[in-house]
PDB file of C-alpha atoms in Angstrom:
ATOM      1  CA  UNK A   4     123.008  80.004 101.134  1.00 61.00           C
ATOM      2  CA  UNK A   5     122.089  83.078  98.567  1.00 76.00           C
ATOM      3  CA  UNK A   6     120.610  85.132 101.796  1.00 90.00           C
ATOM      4  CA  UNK A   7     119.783  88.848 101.070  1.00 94.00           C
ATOM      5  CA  UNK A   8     118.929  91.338 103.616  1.00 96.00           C
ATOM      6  CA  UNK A   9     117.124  94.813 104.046  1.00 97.00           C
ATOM      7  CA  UNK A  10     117.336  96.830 106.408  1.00 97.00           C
ATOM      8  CA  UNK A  11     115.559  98.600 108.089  1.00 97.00           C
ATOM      9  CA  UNK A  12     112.339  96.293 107.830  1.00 96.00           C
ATOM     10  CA  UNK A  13     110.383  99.050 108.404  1.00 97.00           C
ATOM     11  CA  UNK A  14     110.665 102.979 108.780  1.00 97.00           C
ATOM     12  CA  UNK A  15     108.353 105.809 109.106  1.00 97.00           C
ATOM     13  CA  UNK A  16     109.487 109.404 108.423  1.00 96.00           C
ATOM     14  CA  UNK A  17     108.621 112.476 107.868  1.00 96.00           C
ATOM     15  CA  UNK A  18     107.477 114.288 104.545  1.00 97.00           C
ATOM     16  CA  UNK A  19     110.666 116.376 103.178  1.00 97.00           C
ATOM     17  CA  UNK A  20     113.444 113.749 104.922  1.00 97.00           C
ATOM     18  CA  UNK A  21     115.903 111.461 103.219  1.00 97.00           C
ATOM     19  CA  UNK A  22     115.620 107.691 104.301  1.00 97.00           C
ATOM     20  CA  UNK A  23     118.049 105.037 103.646  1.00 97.00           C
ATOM     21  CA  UNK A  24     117.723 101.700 102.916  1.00 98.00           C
ATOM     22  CA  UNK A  25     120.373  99.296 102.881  1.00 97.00           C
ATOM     23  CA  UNK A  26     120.581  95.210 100.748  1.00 96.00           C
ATOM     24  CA  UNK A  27     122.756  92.858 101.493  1.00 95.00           C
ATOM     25  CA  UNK A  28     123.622  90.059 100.369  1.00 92.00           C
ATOM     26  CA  UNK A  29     125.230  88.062 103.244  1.00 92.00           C
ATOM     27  CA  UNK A  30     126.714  84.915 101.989  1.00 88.00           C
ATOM     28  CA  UNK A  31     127.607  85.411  97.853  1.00 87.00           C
ATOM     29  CA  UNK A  32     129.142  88.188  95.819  1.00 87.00           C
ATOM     30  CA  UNK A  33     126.179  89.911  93.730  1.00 86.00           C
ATOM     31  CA  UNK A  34     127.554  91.955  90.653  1.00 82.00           C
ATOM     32  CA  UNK A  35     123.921  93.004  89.949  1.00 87.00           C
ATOM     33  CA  UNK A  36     121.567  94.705  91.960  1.00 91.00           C
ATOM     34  CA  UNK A  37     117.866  95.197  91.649  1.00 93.00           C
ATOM     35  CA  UNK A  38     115.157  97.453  93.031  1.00 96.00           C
ATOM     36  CA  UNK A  39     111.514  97.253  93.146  1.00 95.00           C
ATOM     37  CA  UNK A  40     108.553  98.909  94.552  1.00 96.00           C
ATOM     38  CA  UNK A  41     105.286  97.189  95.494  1.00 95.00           C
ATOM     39  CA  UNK A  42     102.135  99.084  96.381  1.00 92.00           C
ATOM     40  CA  UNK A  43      99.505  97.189  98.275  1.00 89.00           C
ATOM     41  CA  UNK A  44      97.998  94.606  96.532  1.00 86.00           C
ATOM     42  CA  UNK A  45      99.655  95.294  93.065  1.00 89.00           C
ATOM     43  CA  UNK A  46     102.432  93.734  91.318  1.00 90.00           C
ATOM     44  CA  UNK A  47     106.442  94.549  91.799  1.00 92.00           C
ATOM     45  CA  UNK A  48     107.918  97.599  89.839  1.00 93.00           C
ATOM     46  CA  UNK A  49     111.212  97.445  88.696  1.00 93.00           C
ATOM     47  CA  UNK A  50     112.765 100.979  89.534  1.00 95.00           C
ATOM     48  CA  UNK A  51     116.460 100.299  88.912  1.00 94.00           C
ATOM     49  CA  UNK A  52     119.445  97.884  88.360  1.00 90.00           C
ATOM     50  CA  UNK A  53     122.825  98.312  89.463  1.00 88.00           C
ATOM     51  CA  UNK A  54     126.193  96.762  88.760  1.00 84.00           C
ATOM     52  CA  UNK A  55     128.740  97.414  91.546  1.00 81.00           C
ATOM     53  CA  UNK A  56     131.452 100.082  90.977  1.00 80.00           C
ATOM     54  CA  UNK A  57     128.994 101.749  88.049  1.00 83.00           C
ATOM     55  CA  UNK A  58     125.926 104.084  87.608  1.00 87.00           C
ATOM     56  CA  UNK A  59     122.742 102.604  88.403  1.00 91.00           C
ATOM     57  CA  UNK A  60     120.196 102.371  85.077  1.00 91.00           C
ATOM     58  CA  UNK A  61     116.988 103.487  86.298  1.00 94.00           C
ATOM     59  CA  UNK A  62     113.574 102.376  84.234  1.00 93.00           C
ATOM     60  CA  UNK A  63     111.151 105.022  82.617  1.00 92.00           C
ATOM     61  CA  UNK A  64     109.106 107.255  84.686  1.00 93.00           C
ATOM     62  CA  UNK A  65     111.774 106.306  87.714  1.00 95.00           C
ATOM     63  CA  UNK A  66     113.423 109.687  88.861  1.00 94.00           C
ATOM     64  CA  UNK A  67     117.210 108.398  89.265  1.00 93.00           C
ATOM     65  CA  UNK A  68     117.751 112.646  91.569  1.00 95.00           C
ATOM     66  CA  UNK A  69     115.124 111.161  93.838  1.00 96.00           C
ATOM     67  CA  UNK A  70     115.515 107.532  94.659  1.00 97.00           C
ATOM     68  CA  UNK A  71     119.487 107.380  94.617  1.00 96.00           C
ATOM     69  CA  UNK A  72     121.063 103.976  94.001  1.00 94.00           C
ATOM     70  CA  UNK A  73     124.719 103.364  95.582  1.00 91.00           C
ATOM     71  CA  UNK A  74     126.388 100.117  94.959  1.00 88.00           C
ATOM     72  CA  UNK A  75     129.784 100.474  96.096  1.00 82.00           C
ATOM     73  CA  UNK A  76     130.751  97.189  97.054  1.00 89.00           C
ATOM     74  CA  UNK A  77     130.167  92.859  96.060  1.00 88.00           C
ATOM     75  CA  UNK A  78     128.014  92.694  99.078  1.00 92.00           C
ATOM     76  CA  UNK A  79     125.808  96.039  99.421  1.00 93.00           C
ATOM     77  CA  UNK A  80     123.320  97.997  98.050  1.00 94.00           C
ATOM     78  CA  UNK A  81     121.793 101.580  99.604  1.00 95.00           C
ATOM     79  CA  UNK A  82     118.450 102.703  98.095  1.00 97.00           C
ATOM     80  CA  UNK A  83     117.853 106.545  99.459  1.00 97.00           C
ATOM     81  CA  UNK A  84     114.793 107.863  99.088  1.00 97.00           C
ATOM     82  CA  UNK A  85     115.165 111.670  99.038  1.00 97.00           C
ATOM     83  CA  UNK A  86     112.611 114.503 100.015  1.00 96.00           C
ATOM     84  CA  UNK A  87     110.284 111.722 100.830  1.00 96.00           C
ATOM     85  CA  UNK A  88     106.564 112.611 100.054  1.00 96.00           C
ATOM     86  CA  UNK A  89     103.360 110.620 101.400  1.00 96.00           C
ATOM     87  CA  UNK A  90     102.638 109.027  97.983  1.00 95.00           C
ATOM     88  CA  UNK A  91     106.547 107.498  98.000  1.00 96.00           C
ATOM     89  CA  UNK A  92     105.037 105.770 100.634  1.00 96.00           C
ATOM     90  CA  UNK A  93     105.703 101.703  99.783  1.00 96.00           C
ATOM     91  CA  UNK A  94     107.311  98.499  99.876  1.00 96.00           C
ATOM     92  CA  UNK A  95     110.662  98.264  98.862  1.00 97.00           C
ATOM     93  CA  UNK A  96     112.214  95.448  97.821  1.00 97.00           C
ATOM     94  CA  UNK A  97     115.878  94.580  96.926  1.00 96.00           C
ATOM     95  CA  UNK A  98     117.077  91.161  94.859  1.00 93.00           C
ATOM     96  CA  UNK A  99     120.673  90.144  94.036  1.00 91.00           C
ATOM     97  CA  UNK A 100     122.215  88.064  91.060  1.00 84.00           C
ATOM     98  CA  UNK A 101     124.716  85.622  91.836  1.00 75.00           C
ATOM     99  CA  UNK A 102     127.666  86.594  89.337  1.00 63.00           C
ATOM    100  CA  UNK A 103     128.250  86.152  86.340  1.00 58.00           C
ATOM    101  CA  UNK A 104     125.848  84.225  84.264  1.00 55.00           C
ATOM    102  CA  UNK A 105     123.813  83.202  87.860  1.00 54.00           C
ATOM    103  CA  UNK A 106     120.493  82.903  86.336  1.00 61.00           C
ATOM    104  CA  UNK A 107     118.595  83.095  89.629  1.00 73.00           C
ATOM    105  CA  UNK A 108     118.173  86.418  91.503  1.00 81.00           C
ATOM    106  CA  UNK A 109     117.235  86.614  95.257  1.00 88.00           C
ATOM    107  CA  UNK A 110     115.312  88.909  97.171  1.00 93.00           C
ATOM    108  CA  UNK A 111     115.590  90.455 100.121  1.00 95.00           C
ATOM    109  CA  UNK A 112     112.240  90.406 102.861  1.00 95.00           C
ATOM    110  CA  UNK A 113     111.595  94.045 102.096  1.00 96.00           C
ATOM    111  CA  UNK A 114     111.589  97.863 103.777  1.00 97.00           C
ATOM    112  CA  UNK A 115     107.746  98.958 104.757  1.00 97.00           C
ATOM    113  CA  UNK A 116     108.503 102.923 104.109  1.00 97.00           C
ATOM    114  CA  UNK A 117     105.647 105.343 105.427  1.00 97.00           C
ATOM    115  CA  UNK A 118     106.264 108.551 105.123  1.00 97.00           C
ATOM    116  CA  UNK A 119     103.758 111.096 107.005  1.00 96.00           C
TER     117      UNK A 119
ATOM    118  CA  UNK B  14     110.806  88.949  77.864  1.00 61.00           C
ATOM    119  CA  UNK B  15     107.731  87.415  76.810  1.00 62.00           C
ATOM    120  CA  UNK B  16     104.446  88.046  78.233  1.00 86.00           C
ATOM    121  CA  UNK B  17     102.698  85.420  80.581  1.00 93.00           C
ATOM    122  CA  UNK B  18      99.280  85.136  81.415  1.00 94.00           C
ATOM    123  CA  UNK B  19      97.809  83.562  84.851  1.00 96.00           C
ATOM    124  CA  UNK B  20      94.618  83.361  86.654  1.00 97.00           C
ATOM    125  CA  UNK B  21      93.872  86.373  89.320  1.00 96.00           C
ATOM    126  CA  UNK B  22      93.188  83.722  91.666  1.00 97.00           C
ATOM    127  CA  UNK B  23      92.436  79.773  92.752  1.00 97.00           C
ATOM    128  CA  UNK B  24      91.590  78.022  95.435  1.00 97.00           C
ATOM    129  CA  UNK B  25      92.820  74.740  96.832  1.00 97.00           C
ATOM    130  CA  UNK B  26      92.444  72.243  99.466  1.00 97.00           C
ATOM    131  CA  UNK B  27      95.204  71.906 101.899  1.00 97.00           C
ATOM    132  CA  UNK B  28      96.985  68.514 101.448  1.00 97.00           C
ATOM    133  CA  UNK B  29      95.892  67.943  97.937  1.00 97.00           C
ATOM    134  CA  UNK B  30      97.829  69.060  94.624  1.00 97.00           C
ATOM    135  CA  UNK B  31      98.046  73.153  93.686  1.00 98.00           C
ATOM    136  CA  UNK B  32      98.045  73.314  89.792  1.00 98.00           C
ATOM    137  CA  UNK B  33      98.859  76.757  88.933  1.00 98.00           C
ATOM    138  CA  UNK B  34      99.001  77.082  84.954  1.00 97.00           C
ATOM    139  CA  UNK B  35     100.712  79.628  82.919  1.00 97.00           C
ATOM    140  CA  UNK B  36     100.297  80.841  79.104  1.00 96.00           C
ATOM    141  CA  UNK B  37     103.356  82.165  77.210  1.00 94.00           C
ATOM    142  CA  UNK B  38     103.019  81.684  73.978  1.00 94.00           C
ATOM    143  CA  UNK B  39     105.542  84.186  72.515  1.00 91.00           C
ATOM    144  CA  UNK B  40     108.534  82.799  74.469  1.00 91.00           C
ATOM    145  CA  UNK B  41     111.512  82.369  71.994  1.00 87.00           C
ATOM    146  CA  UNK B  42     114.277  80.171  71.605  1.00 86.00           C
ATOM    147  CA  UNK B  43     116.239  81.147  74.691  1.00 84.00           C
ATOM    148  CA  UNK B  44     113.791  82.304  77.287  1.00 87.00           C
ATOM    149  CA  UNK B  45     113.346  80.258  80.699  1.00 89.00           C
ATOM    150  CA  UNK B  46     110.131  79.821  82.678  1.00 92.00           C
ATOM    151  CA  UNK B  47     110.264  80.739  86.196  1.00 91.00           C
ATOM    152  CA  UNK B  48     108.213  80.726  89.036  1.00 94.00           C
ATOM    153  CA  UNK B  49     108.522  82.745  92.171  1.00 94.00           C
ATOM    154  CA  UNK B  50     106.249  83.653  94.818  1.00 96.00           C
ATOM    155  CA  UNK B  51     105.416  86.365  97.300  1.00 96.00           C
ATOM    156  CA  UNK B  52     104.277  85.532 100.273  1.00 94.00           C
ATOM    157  CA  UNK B  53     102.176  88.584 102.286  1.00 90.00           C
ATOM    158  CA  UNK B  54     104.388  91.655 103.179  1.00 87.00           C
ATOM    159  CA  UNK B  55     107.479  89.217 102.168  1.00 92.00           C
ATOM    160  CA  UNK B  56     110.290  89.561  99.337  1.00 93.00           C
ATOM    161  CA  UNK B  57     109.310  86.780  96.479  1.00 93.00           C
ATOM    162  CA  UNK B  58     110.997  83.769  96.672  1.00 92.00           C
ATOM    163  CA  UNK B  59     112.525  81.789  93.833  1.00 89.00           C
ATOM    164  CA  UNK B  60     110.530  78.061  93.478  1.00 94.00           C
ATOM    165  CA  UNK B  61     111.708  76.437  90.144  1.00 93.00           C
ATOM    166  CA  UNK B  62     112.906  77.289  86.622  1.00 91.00           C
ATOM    167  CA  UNK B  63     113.371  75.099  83.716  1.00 92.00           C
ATOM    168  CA  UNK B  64     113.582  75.390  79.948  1.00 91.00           C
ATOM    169  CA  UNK B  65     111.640  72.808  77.918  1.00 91.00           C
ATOM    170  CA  UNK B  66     112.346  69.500  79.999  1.00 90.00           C
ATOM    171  CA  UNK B  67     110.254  69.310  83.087  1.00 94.00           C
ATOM    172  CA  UNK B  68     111.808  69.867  86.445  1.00 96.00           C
ATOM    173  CA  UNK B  69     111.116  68.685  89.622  1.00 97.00           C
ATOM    174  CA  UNK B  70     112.406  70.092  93.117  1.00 95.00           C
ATOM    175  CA  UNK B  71     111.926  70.021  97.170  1.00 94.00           C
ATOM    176  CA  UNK B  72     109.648  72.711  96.433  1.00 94.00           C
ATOM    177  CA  UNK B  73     107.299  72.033  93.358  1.00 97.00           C
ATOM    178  CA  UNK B  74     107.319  70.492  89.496  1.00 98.00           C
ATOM    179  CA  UNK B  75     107.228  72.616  86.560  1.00 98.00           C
ATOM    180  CA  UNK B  76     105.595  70.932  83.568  1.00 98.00           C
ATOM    181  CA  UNK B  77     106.439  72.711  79.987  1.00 97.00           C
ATOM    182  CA  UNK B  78     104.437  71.668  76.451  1.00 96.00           C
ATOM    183  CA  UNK B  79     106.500  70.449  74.110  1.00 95.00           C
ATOM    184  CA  UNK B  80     105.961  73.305  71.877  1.00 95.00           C
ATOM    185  CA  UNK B  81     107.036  75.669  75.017  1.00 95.00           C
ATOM    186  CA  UNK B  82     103.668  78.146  74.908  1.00 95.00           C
ATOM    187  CA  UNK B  83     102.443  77.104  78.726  1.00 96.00           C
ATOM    188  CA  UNK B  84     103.528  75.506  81.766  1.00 97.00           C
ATOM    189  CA  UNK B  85     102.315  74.365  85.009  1.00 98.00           C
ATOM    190  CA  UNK B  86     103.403  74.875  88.521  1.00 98.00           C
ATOM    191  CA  UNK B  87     102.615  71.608  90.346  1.00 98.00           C
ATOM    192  CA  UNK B  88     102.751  71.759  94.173  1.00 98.00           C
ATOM    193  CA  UNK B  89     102.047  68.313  95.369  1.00 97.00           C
ATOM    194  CA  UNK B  90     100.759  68.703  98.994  1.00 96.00           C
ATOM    195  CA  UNK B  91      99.564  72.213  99.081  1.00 97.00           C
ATOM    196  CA  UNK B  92      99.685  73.865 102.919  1.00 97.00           C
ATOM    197  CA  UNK B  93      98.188  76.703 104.625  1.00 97.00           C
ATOM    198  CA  UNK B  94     101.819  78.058 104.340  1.00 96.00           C
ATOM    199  CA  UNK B  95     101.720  77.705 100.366  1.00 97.00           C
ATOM    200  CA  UNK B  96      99.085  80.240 100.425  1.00 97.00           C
ATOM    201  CA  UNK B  97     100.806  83.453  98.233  1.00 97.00           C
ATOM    202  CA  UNK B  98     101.024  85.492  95.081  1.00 97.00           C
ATOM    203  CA  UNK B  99     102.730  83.283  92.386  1.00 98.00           C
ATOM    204  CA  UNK B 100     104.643  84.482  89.373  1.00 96.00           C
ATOM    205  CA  UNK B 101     105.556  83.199  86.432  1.00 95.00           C
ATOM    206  CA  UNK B 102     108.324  84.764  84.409  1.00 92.00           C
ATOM    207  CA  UNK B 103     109.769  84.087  80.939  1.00 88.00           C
ATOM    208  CA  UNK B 104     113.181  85.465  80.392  1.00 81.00           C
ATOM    209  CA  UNK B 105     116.265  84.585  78.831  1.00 74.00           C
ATOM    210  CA  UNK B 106     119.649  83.387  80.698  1.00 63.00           C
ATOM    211  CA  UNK B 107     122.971  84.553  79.745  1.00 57.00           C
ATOM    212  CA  UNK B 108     124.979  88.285  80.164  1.00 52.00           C
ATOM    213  CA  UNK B 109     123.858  89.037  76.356  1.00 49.00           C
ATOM    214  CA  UNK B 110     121.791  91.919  76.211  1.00 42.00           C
ATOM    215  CA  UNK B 111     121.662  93.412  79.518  1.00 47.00           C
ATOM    216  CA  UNK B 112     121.763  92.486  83.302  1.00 51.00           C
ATOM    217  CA  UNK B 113     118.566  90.048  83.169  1.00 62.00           C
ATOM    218  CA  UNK B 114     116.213  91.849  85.239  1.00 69.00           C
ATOM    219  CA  UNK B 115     113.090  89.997  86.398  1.00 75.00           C
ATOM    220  CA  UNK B 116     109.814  91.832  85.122  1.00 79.00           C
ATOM    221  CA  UNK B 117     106.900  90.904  87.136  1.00 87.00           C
ATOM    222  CA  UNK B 118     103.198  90.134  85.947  1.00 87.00           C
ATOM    223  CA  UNK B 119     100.093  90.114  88.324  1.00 88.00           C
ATOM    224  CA  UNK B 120     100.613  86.793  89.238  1.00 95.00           C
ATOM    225  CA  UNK B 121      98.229  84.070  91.042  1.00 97.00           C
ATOM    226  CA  UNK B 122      96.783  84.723  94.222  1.00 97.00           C
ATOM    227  CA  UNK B 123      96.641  80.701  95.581  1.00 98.00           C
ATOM    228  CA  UNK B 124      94.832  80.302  98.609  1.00 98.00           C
ATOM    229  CA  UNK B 125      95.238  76.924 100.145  1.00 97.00           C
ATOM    230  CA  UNK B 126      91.927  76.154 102.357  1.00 97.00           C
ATOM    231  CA  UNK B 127      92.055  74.064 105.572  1.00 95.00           C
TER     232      UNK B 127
END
């Protein structure tokens, strides 16, 4: 149990598109959301948390008009990356909570984003 | 959440035991010690948590000091497989204060030798 998917796994587009990334969790109800960004060979970033049916809350330096956070329902999350530049270029990574008061959060395998 | 420190890196031989220690010495009252780890170009994956007893698991034991300030991730029979990035997080459980986000450090680079 406590699966979470991404998808896609990996997506190349082009500088000045939109790109999409979907989490799932596929076999629990997650009322919180998180996403993070990894650059190669550093440490995760936390860009934002989201609770479903509310705004996300986005950390500092994280521009919430560029990297829109949609968590409409129990069971999915959509990242979208808008007027993508080279150096948004990353690894994204998605991780669900478990409820209320779940202590343990669960992360999806990641979306390899290059943008040319 | 309280700061933890790790080593950048260690080395260990495949079959024996991977001690991975972990310094937190401002962790307060209600703050949990966690361990996840990242395997290359994966999502991290949740090993172990505990608060002050020690806790054992398929995956690994977590020893915690008595007076809470470090801890050490035991993995018994280390394999090539075991070979990834591992965290260690202090944070506190509960809804109080916000939705518990997971703040990750640099982490230990283990690399299990054949």
């Amino acid at each position: 149990g406590a699966v979470v998917s991404q998808h896609p796994s990996r997506v190349i587009c082009k500088s000045g598109t939109s790109v999409k990334i979907e989490c799932r969790s596929l076999d629990f109800q997650a009322t919180t959301m998180f996403w993070y960004r990894q650059f190669p060979k550093k440490s995760l970033m936390l860009m934002a948390t989201s609770n479903e049916g509310s705004k996300a809350t986005y950390e500092q330096g994280v521009e919430k008009d560029k990297f829109l956070i949609n968590h409409a329902s129990l069971t999915l999350s959509t990242l979208t990356v808008t007027s993508a530049h080279p150096e948004d270029s990353s690894f994204y990574i998605c991780s669900a909570r478990r409820g209320q008061g779940a202590y343990e959060q669960y992360f999806g395998p990641g979306t390899r984003l290059t943008v040319t | 959440d309280a700061k933890t420190t790790q080593p950048t890196s260690m080395d260990c031989a495949e079959g024996r035991a991977a001690n991975l220690p972990c310094n937190h010495s401002t962790i307060s009252g209600n703050e949990y010690v966690y361990w996840y780890r990242q395997i290359h170009s994966q999502g991290p994956q949740y090993i172990i948590h505990g608060l002050k007893n020690n806790e054992t698991n398929e995956m690994a034991s977590l020893i915690i000091t008595e007076d809470r300030k470090s801890s050490t991730l035991i993995l018994p029979h280390a394999t090539l497989r075991d070979t990834a990035v591992y965290y260690c997080i202090v944070r506190a459980w509960g809804n109080s204060g916000g939705y518990q986000k997971v703040t990750f450090g640099t982490g230990t680079k283990l690399q299990v030798i054949p």
